[in-house]
Amino acid sequence: MQTIIDIANAVFKPIIDLGAAPIMLIVLTLLALLFGVKFSRALEGGIRLAIALTAIGDIINLLTTAYQKPLVDFVKSTGIHLSITDVGWAPLGTITWGSPYTLFFLLIMILLNIVMLVLNKTNTLDVDIFDIWHISFTALMAMYFGANLFVATLLILYIGALKIVNSDLMKPTFNDLLDAPDENPMTTTHLNYMMNPIIMVFDKIFDKLFPWLDKYDFDSAELNKKIGFWGSHFAIGVYLGVFIGLLSKQDVQTILTLAFTGGTCLELFSLIGSWFIAAVEPLSQGISDFATKRFKGRTFNIGLDWPFIAGRAEVWAAANVLAPIMLVEALVLPGNHIMPLGSIIAMGVTPALLVVTRGKIIRMIVIGAVEMPIFLWAGTLSAPFITGVAKQVGAFPAGVGSGTQIAEATKEGPIEQFLAYLVGKASEGQIEFIIYAALALIAYGLIFWWYAKQMKKRNAEYAAAKEGN
């Protein structure tokens, strides 16, 4: 096993050290070349994707930075202090990539994807290798709580297989949300979408209890058609900026700055979202030609990072409304010890809400508020692991007291963190944890099976609607 880990480190570490955007430039360019795309077109697509990822990251940072101080002011005004500091995703990514096991888990996931493609269990080729750190985090957490490498590997193979299947299930919904043709190859295996089954349970409950709310619902495109500029991305961003400013009792100048920053960011998200489509077009054409020749027209998808869907304003509208809701919940939630700050703009929450509800903003906010405790409890649970490993690898954030624990309030894969804890504890031989872990893993699979059936029904409806047209 150690030899495999050493090989993975030797092959992948120099590439991983370049960062997410350069990695995707290299990966997308090489893939396009493998599928017969001319070098200039392949390189063009790779550069476009790197630019899109860089732009999305910069705009997210701008939005988060602008809104974080007012929300911190709101927290201070409550006079309540929680013991775990939310440091956002960056330190967690550094911690995870600092482990030699992460590259081993990357190799395992690549092999799993290849096997599933060959066996025709998926049509998705996952190229989002940088975000493998999310599933590696799950494995490392299981090991921290007692699992050995073999057990941790089995756990992420189980989760990884389901998230690859999920990428196929979501593909028609992505086409619908992007108003893209079937030839669009973009989907994602990102771990945040493994909250879809839980969200769908809440969505079905919403159908039973609050169906009347749907008549007040809207998506950004419908609102824009009805009221023009006042339903645009610009305007939605302005409304949210004013809302956050008033909530945190800012002065007029700050409120206006937040409003204009929000409007700018939401409009740019919409623009940059279209860059992803242009970036994968050369690869898409190459895959289409290749499949026609070699696989009798079999369709292949490309698993990207989640921001290709970031152009939908509902992602950001819901995230900004959920931010103060999450703060209030954190203050009163029994068993929670984490104060949401670094991840207050909840990108780990809202993309999955968008997919399951198909952009119904009221549902996104209501269900998001209901599911938020899962994220806060998971953040509290993982804090000892994150804090301990951060100090070991020298990634403990400067400015945070040495006696303070750190975590991320909206870390992707909260259910998987609970599984990691239970599997880790079960590995120590405690009979109650063996029972809990077995039941949890079975329940995880069953709820995914039920969710998959619902998504297949939805996808059949999409197909029927296209045939009707």
mmCIF file with all atom_site columns, N, CA, C and O in Angstrom, residues 105-136:
data_model
loop_
_atom_site.group_PDB
_atom_site.id
_atom_site.type_symbol
_atom_site.label_atom_id
_atom_site.label_alt_id
_atom_site.label_comp_id
_atom_site.label_asym_id
_atom_site.label_entity_id
_atom_site.label_seq_id
_atom_site.pdbx_PDB_ins_code
_atom_site.Cartn_x
_atom_site.Cartn_y
_atom_site.Cartn_z
_atom_site.occupancy
_atom_site.B_iso_or_equiv
_atom_site.pdbx_formal_charge
_atom_site.auth_seq_id
_atom_site.auth_comp_id
_atom_site.auth_asym_id
_atom_site.auth_atom_id
_atom_site.pdbx_PDB_model_num
ATOM 1   N N  . PHE A 1 105 ? -5.661  8.746  -2.480  1.00 0.00 ? 105 PHE A N  1
ATOM 2   C CA . PHE A 1 105 ? -7.115  8.714  -2.674  1.00 0.00 ? 105 PHE A CA 1
ATOM 3   C C  . PHE A 1 105 ? -7.500  9.242  -4.055  1.00 0.00 ? 105 PHE A C  1
ATOM 4   O O  . PHE A 1 105 ? -8.473  8.774  -4.654  1.00 0.00 ? 105 PHE A O  1
ATOM 5   N N  . LEU A 1 106 ? -6.745  10.212 -4.568  1.00 0.00 ? 106 LEU A N  1
ATOM 6   C CA . LEU A 1 106 ? -6.972  10.698 -5.926  1.00 0.00 ? 106 LEU A CA 1
ATOM 7   C C  . LEU A 1 106 ? -6.775  9.561  -6.928  1.00 0.00 ? 106 LEU A C  1
ATOM 8   O O  . LEU A 1 106 ? -7.606  9.364  -7.827  1.00 0.00 ? 106 LEU A O  1
ATOM 9   N N  . LEU A 1 107 ? -5.707  8.815  -6.786  1.00 0.00 ? 107 LEU A N  1
ATOM 10  C CA . LEU A 1 107 ? -5.448  7.681  -7.674  1.00 0.00 ? 107 LEU A CA 1
ATOM 11  C C  . LEU A 1 107 ? -6.574  6.657  -7.586  1.00 0.00 ? 107 LEU A C  1
ATOM 12  O O  . LEU A 1 107 ? -7.042  6.134  -8.616  1.00 0.00 ? 107 LEU A O  1
ATOM 13  N N  . ILE A 1 108 ? -7.041  6.378  -6.377  1.00 0.00 ? 108 ILE A N  1
ATOM 14  C CA . ILE A 1 108 ? -8.132  5.417  -6.187  1.00 0.00 ? 108 ILE A CA 1
ATOM 15  C C  . ILE A 1 108 ? -9.397  5.895  -6.905  1.00 0.00 ? 108 ILE A C  1
ATOM 16  O O  . ILE A 1 108 ? -10.096 5.112  -7.576  1.00 0.00 ? 108 ILE A O  1
ATOM 17  N N  . MET A 1 109 ? -9.716  7.198  -6.800  1.00 0.00 ? 109 MET A N  1
ATOM 18  C CA . MET A 1 109 ? -10.920 7.731  -7.440  1.00 0.00 ? 109 MET A CA 1
ATOM 19  C C  . MET A 1 109 ? -10.803 7.720  -8.965  1.00 0.00 ? 109 MET A C  1
ATOM 20  O O  . MET A 1 109 ? -11.788 7.482  -9.664  1.00 0.00 ? 109 MET A O  1
ATOM 21  N N  . ILE A 1 110 ? -9.616  7.974  -9.468  1.00 0.00 ? 110 ILE A N  1
ATOM 22  C CA . ILE A 1 110 ? -9.413  7.908  -10.920 1.00 0.00 ? 110 ILE A CA 1
ATOM 23  C C  . ILE A 1 110 ? -9.635  6.488  -11.420 1.00 0.00 ? 110 ILE A C  1
ATOM 24  O O  . ILE A 1 110 ? -10.316 6.262  -12.438 1.00 0.00 ? 110 ILE A O  1
ATOM 25  N N  . LEU A 1 111 ? -9.066  5.516  -10.715 1.00 0.00 ? 111 LEU A N  1
ATOM 26  C CA . LEU A 1 111 ? -9.245  4.111  -11.108 1.00 0.00 ? 111 LEU A CA 1
ATOM 27  C C  . LEU A 1 111 ? -10.715 3.703  -11.015 1.00 0.00 ? 111 LEU A C  1
ATOM 28  O O  . LEU A 1 111 ? -11.225 2.993  -11.894 1.00 0.00 ? 111 LEU A O  1
ATOM 29  N N  . LEU A 1 112 ? -11.401 4.148  -9.972  1.00 0.00 ? 112 LEU A N  1
ATOM 30  C CA . LEU A 1 112 ? -12.833 3.851  -9.832  1.00 0.00 ? 112 LEU A CA 1
ATOM 31  C C  . LEU A 1 112 ? -13.612 4.413  -11.008 1.00 0.00 ? 112 LEU A C  1
ATOM 32  O O  . LEU A 1 112 ? -14.475 3.719  -11.579 1.00 0.00 ? 112 LEU A O  1
ATOM 33  N N  . ASN A 1 113 ? -13.326 5.648  -11.391 1.00 0.00 ? 113 ASN A N  1
ATOM 34  C CA . ASN A 1 113 ? -14.016 6.277  -12.507 1.00 0.00 ? 113 ASN A CA 1
ATOM 35  C C  . ASN A 1 113 ? -13.783 5.515  -13.814 1.00 0.00 ? 113 ASN A C  1
ATOM 36  O O  . ASN A 1 113 ? -14.711 5.280  -14.599 1.00 0.00 ? 113 ASN A O  1
ATOM 37  N N  . ILE A 1 114 ? -12.552 5.094  -14.024 1.00 0.00 ? 114 ILE A N  1
ATOM 38  C CA . ILE A 1 114 ? -12.224 4.345  -15.252 1.00 0.00 ? 114 ILE A CA 1
ATOM 39  C C  . ILE A 1 114 ? -12.987 3.018  -15.285 1.00 0.00 ? 114 ILE A C  1
ATOM 40  O O  . ILE A 1 114 ? -13.560 2.630  -16.316 1.00 0.00 ? 114 ILE A O  1
ATOM 41  N N  . VAL A 1 115 ? -12.992 2.310  -14.165 1.00 0.00 ? 115 VAL A N  1
ATOM 42  C CA . VAL A 1 115 ? -13.697 1.021  -14.096 1.00 0.00 ? 115 VAL A CA 1
ATOM 43  C C  . VAL A 1 115 ? -15.188 1.210  -14.365 1.00 0.00 ? 115 VAL A C  1
ATOM 44  O O  . VAL A 1 115 ? -15.797 0.440  -15.130 1.00 0.00 ? 115 VAL A O  1
ATOM 45  N N  . MET A 1 116 ? -15.777 2.240  -13.782 1.00 0.00 ? 116 MET A N  1
ATOM 46  C CA . MET A 1 116 ? -17.205 2.485  -13.981 1.00 0.00 ? 116 MET A CA 1
ATOM 47  C C  . MET A 1 116 ? -17.510 2.871  -15.429 1.00 0.00 ? 116 MET A C  1
ATOM 48  O O  . MET A 1 116 ? -18.554 2.483  -15.970 1.00 0.00 ? 116 MET A O  1
ATOM 49  N N  . LEU A 1 117 ? -16.609 3.595  -16.075 1.00 0.00 ? 117 LEU A N  1
ATOM 50  C CA . LEU A 1 117 ? -16.793 3.928  -17.487 1.00 0.00 ? 117 LEU A CA 1
ATOM 51  C C  . LEU A 1 117 ? -16.716 2.677  -18.356 1.00 0.00 ? 117 LEU A C  1
ATOM 52  O O  . LEU A 1 117 ? -17.552 2.469  -19.249 1.00 0.00 ? 117 LEU A O  1
ATOM 53  N N  . VAL A 1 118 ? -15.726 1.852  -18.102 1.00 0.00 ? 118 VAL A N  1
ATOM 54  C CA . VAL A 1 118 ? -15.529 0.638  -18.896 1.00 0.00 ? 118 VAL A CA 1
ATOM 55  C C  . VAL A 1 118 ? -16.712 -0.312 -18.729 1.00 0.00 ? 118 VAL A C  1
ATOM 56  O O  . VAL A 1 118 ? -17.181 -0.929 -19.698 1.00 0.00 ? 118 VAL A O  1
ATOM 57  N N  . LEU A 1 119 ? -17.231 -0.410 -17.501 1.00 0.00 ? 119 LEU A N  1
ATOM 58  C CA . LEU A 1 119 ? -18.357 -1.302 -17.224 1.00 0.00 ? 119 LEU A CA 1
ATOM 59  C C  . LEU A 1 119 ? -19.703 -0.668 -17.567 1.00 0.00 ? 119 LEU A C  1
ATOM 60  O O  . LEU A 1 119 ? -20.752 -1.270 -17.339 1.00 0.00 ? 119 LEU A O  1
ATOM 61  N N  . ASN A 1 120 ? -19.662 0.537  -18.108 1.00 0.00 ? 120 ASN A N  1
ATOM 62  C CA . ASN A 1 120 ? -20.868 1.261  -18.505 1.00 0.00 ? 120 ASN A CA 1
ATOM 63  C C  . ASN A 1 120 ? -21.794 1.536  -17.310 1.00 0.00 ? 120 ASN A C  1
ATOM 64  O O  . ASN A 1 120 ? -23.020 1.550  -17.447 1.00 0.00 ? 120 ASN A O  1
ATOM 65  N N  . LYS A 1 121 ? -21.190 1.788  -16.151 1.00 0.00 ? 121 LYS A N  1
ATOM 66  C CA . LYS A 1 121 ? -21.955 2.159  -14.962 1.00 0.00 ? 121 LYS A CA 1
ATOM 67  C C  . LYS A 1 121 ? -22.076 3.673  -14.818 1.00 0.00 ? 121 LYS A C  1
ATOM 68  O O  . LYS A 1 121 ? -22.795 4.166  -13.943 1.00 0.00 ? 121 LYS A O  1
ATOM 69  N N  . THR A 1 122 ? -21.363 4.398  -15.661 1.00 0.00 ? 122 THR A N  1
ATOM 70  C CA . THR A 1 122 ? -21.458 5.854  -15.705 1.00 0.00 ? 122 THR A CA 1
ATOM 71  C C  . THR A 1 122 ? -21.070 6.323  -17.089 1.00 0.00 ? 122 THR A C  1
ATOM 72  O O  . THR A 1 122 ? -20.388 5.607  -17.838 1.00 0.00 ? 122 THR A O  1
ATOM 73  N N  . ASN A 1 123 ? -21.516 7.519  -17.427 1.00 0.00 ? 123 ASN A N  1
ATOM 74  C CA . ASN A 1 123 ? -21.083 8.165  -18.661 1.00 0.00 ? 123 ASN A CA 1
ATOM 75  C C  . ASN A 1 123 ? -20.256 9.411  -18.358 1.00 0.00 ? 123 ASN A C  1
ATOM 76  O O  . ASN A 1 123 ? -19.980 10.213 -19.257 1.00 0.00 ? 123 ASN A O  1
ATOM 77  N N  . THR A 1 124 ? -19.876 9.585  -17.115 1.00 0.00 ? 124 THR A N  1
ATOM 78  C CA . THR A 1 124 ? -19.170 10.797 -16.705 1.00 0.00 ? 124 THR A CA 1
ATOM 79  C C  . THR A 1 124 ? -17.686 10.525 -16.503 1.00 0.00 ? 124 THR A C  1
ATOM 80  O O  . THR A 1 124 ? -17.299 9.641  -15.726 1.00 0.00 ? 124 THR A O  1
ATOM 81  N N  . LEU A 1 125 ? -16.882 11.325 -17.182 1.00 0.00 ? 125 LEU A N  1
ATOM 82  C CA . LEU A 1 125 ? -15.431 11.331 -16.979 1.00 0.00 ? 125 LEU A CA 1
ATOM 83  C C  . LEU A 1 125 ? -15.125 12.492 -16.042 1.00 0.00 ? 125 LEU A C  1
ATOM 84  O O  . LEU A 1 125 ? -15.284 13.654 -16.409 1.00 0.00 ? 125 LEU A O  1
ATOM 85  N N  . ASP A 1 126 ? -14.698 12.180 -14.824 1.00 0.00 ? 126 ASP A N  1
ATOM 86  C CA . ASP A 1 126 ? -14.478 13.200 -13.808 1.00 0.00 ? 126 ASP A CA 1
ATOM 87  C C  . ASP A 1 126 ? -13.100 13.820 -13.992 1.00 0.00 ? 126 ASP A C  1
ATOM 88  O O  . ASP A 1 126 ? -12.088 13.140 -13.840 1.00 0.00 ? 126 ASP A O  1
ATOM 89  N N  . VAL A 1 127 ? -13.056 15.110 -14.315 1.00 0.00 ? 127 VAL A N  1
ATOM 90  C CA . VAL A 1 127 ? -11.772 15.793 -14.499 1.00 0.00 ? 127 VAL A CA 1
ATOM 91  C C  . VAL A 1 127 ? -11.483 16.781 -13.379 1.00 0.00 ? 127 VAL A C  1
ATOM 92  O O  . VAL A 1 127 ? -10.449 17.454 -13.390 1.00 0.00 ? 127 VAL A O  1
ATOM 93  N N  . ASP A 1 128 ? -12.372 16.880 -12.412 1.00 0.00 ? 128 ASP A N  1
ATOM 94  C CA . ASP A 1 128 ? -12.208 17.857 -11.330 1.00 0.00 ? 128 ASP A CA 1
ATOM 95  C C  . ASP A 1 128 ? -11.306 17.268 -10.243 1.00 0.00 ? 128 ASP A C  1
ATOM 96  O O  . ASP A 1 128 ? -11.738 17.012 -9.113  1.00 0.00 ? 128 ASP A O  1
ATOM 97  N N  . ILE A 1 129 ? -10.022 17.071 -10.581 1.00 0.00 ? 129 ILE A N  1
ATOM 98  C CA . ILE A 1 129 ? -9.136  16.357 -9.670  1.00 0.00 ? 129 ILE A CA 1
ATOM 99  C C  . ILE A 1 129 ? -8.753  17.205 -8.459  1.00 0.00 ? 129 ILE A C  1
ATOM 100 O O  . ILE A 1 129 ? -8.437  16.655 -7.400  1.00 0.00 ? 129 ILE A O  1
ATOM 101 N N  . PHE A 1 130 ? -8.803  18.531 -8.566  1.00 0.00 ? 130 PHE A N  1
ATOM 102 C CA . PHE A 1 130 ? -8.431  19.348 -7.420  1.00 0.00 ? 130 PHE A CA 1
ATOM 103 C C  . PHE A 1 130 ? -9.405  19.130 -6.258  1.00 0.00 ? 130 PHE A C  1
ATOM 104 O O  . PHE A 1 130 ? -8.990  19.046 -5.090  1.00 0.00 ? 130 PHE A O  1
ATOM 105 N N  . ASP A 1 131 ? -10.694 19.017 -6.556  1.00 0.00 ? 131 ASP A N  1
ATOM 106 C CA . ASP A 1 131 ? -11.698 18.897 -5.500  1.00 0.00 ? 131 ASP A CA 1
ATOM 107 C C  . ASP A 1 131 ? -11.802 17.494 -4.932  1.00 0.00 ? 131 ASP A C  1
ATOM 108 O O  . ASP A 1 131 ? -12.708 17.207 -4.134  1.00 0.00 ? 131 ASP A O  1
ATOM 109 N N  . ILE A 1 132 ? -10.851 16.629 -5.298  1.00 0.00 ? 132 ILE A N  1
ATOM 110 C CA . ILE A 1 132 ? -10.780 15.317 -4.648  1.00 0.00 ? 132 ILE A CA 1
ATOM 111 C C  . ILE A 1 132 ? -10.511 15.495 -3.159  1.00 0.00 ? 132 ILE A C  1
ATOM 112 O O  . ILE A 1 132 ? -10.750 14.591 -2.356  1.00 0.00 ? 132 ILE A O  1
ATOM 113 N N  . TRP A 1 133 ? -10.036 16.691 -2.785  1.00 0.00 ? 133 TRP A N  1
ATOM 114 C CA . TRP A 1 133 ? -9.716  16.898 -1.366  1.00 0.00 ? 133 TRP A CA 1
ATOM 115 C C  . TRP A 1 133 ? -10.946 16.752 -0.468  1.00 0.00 ? 133 TRP A C  1
ATOM 116 O O  . TRP A 1 133 ? -10.811 16.379 0.697   1.00 0.00 ? 133 TRP A O  1
ATOM 117 N N  . HIS A 1 134 ? -12.137 16.986 -1.027  1.00 0.00 ? 134 HIS A N  1
ATOM 118 C CA . HIS A 1 134 ? -13.343 16.847 -0.204  1.00 0.00 ? 134 HIS A CA 1
ATOM 119 C C  . HIS A 1 134 ? -13.562 15.398 0.231   1.00 0.00 ? 134 HIS A C  1
ATOM 120 O O  . HIS A 1 134 ? -13.883 15.134 1.398   1.00 0.00 ? 134 HIS A O  1
ATOM 121 N N  . ILE A 1 135 ? -13.396 14.481 -0.700  1.00 0.00 ? 135 ILE A N  1
ATOM 122 C CA . ILE A 1 135 ? -13.604 13.075 -0.323  1.00 0.00 ? 135 ILE A CA 1
ATOM 123 C C  . ILE A 1 135 ? -12.401 12.549 0.455   1.00 0.00 ? 135 ILE A C  1
ATOM 124 O O  . ILE A 1 135 ? -12.533 11.694 1.330   1.00 0.00 ? 135 ILE A O  1
ATOM 125 N N  . SER A 1 136 ? -11.211 13.076 0.169   1.00 0.00 ? 136 SER A N  1
ATOM 126 C CA . SER A 1 136 ? -10.040 12.725 0.960   1.00 0.00 ? 136 SER A CA 1
ATOM 127 C C  . SER A 1 136 ? -10.214 13.184 2.403   1.00 0.00 ? 136 SER A C  1
ATOM 128 O O  . SER A 1 136 ? -9.829  12.477 3.344   1.00 0.00 ? 136 SER A O  1
#
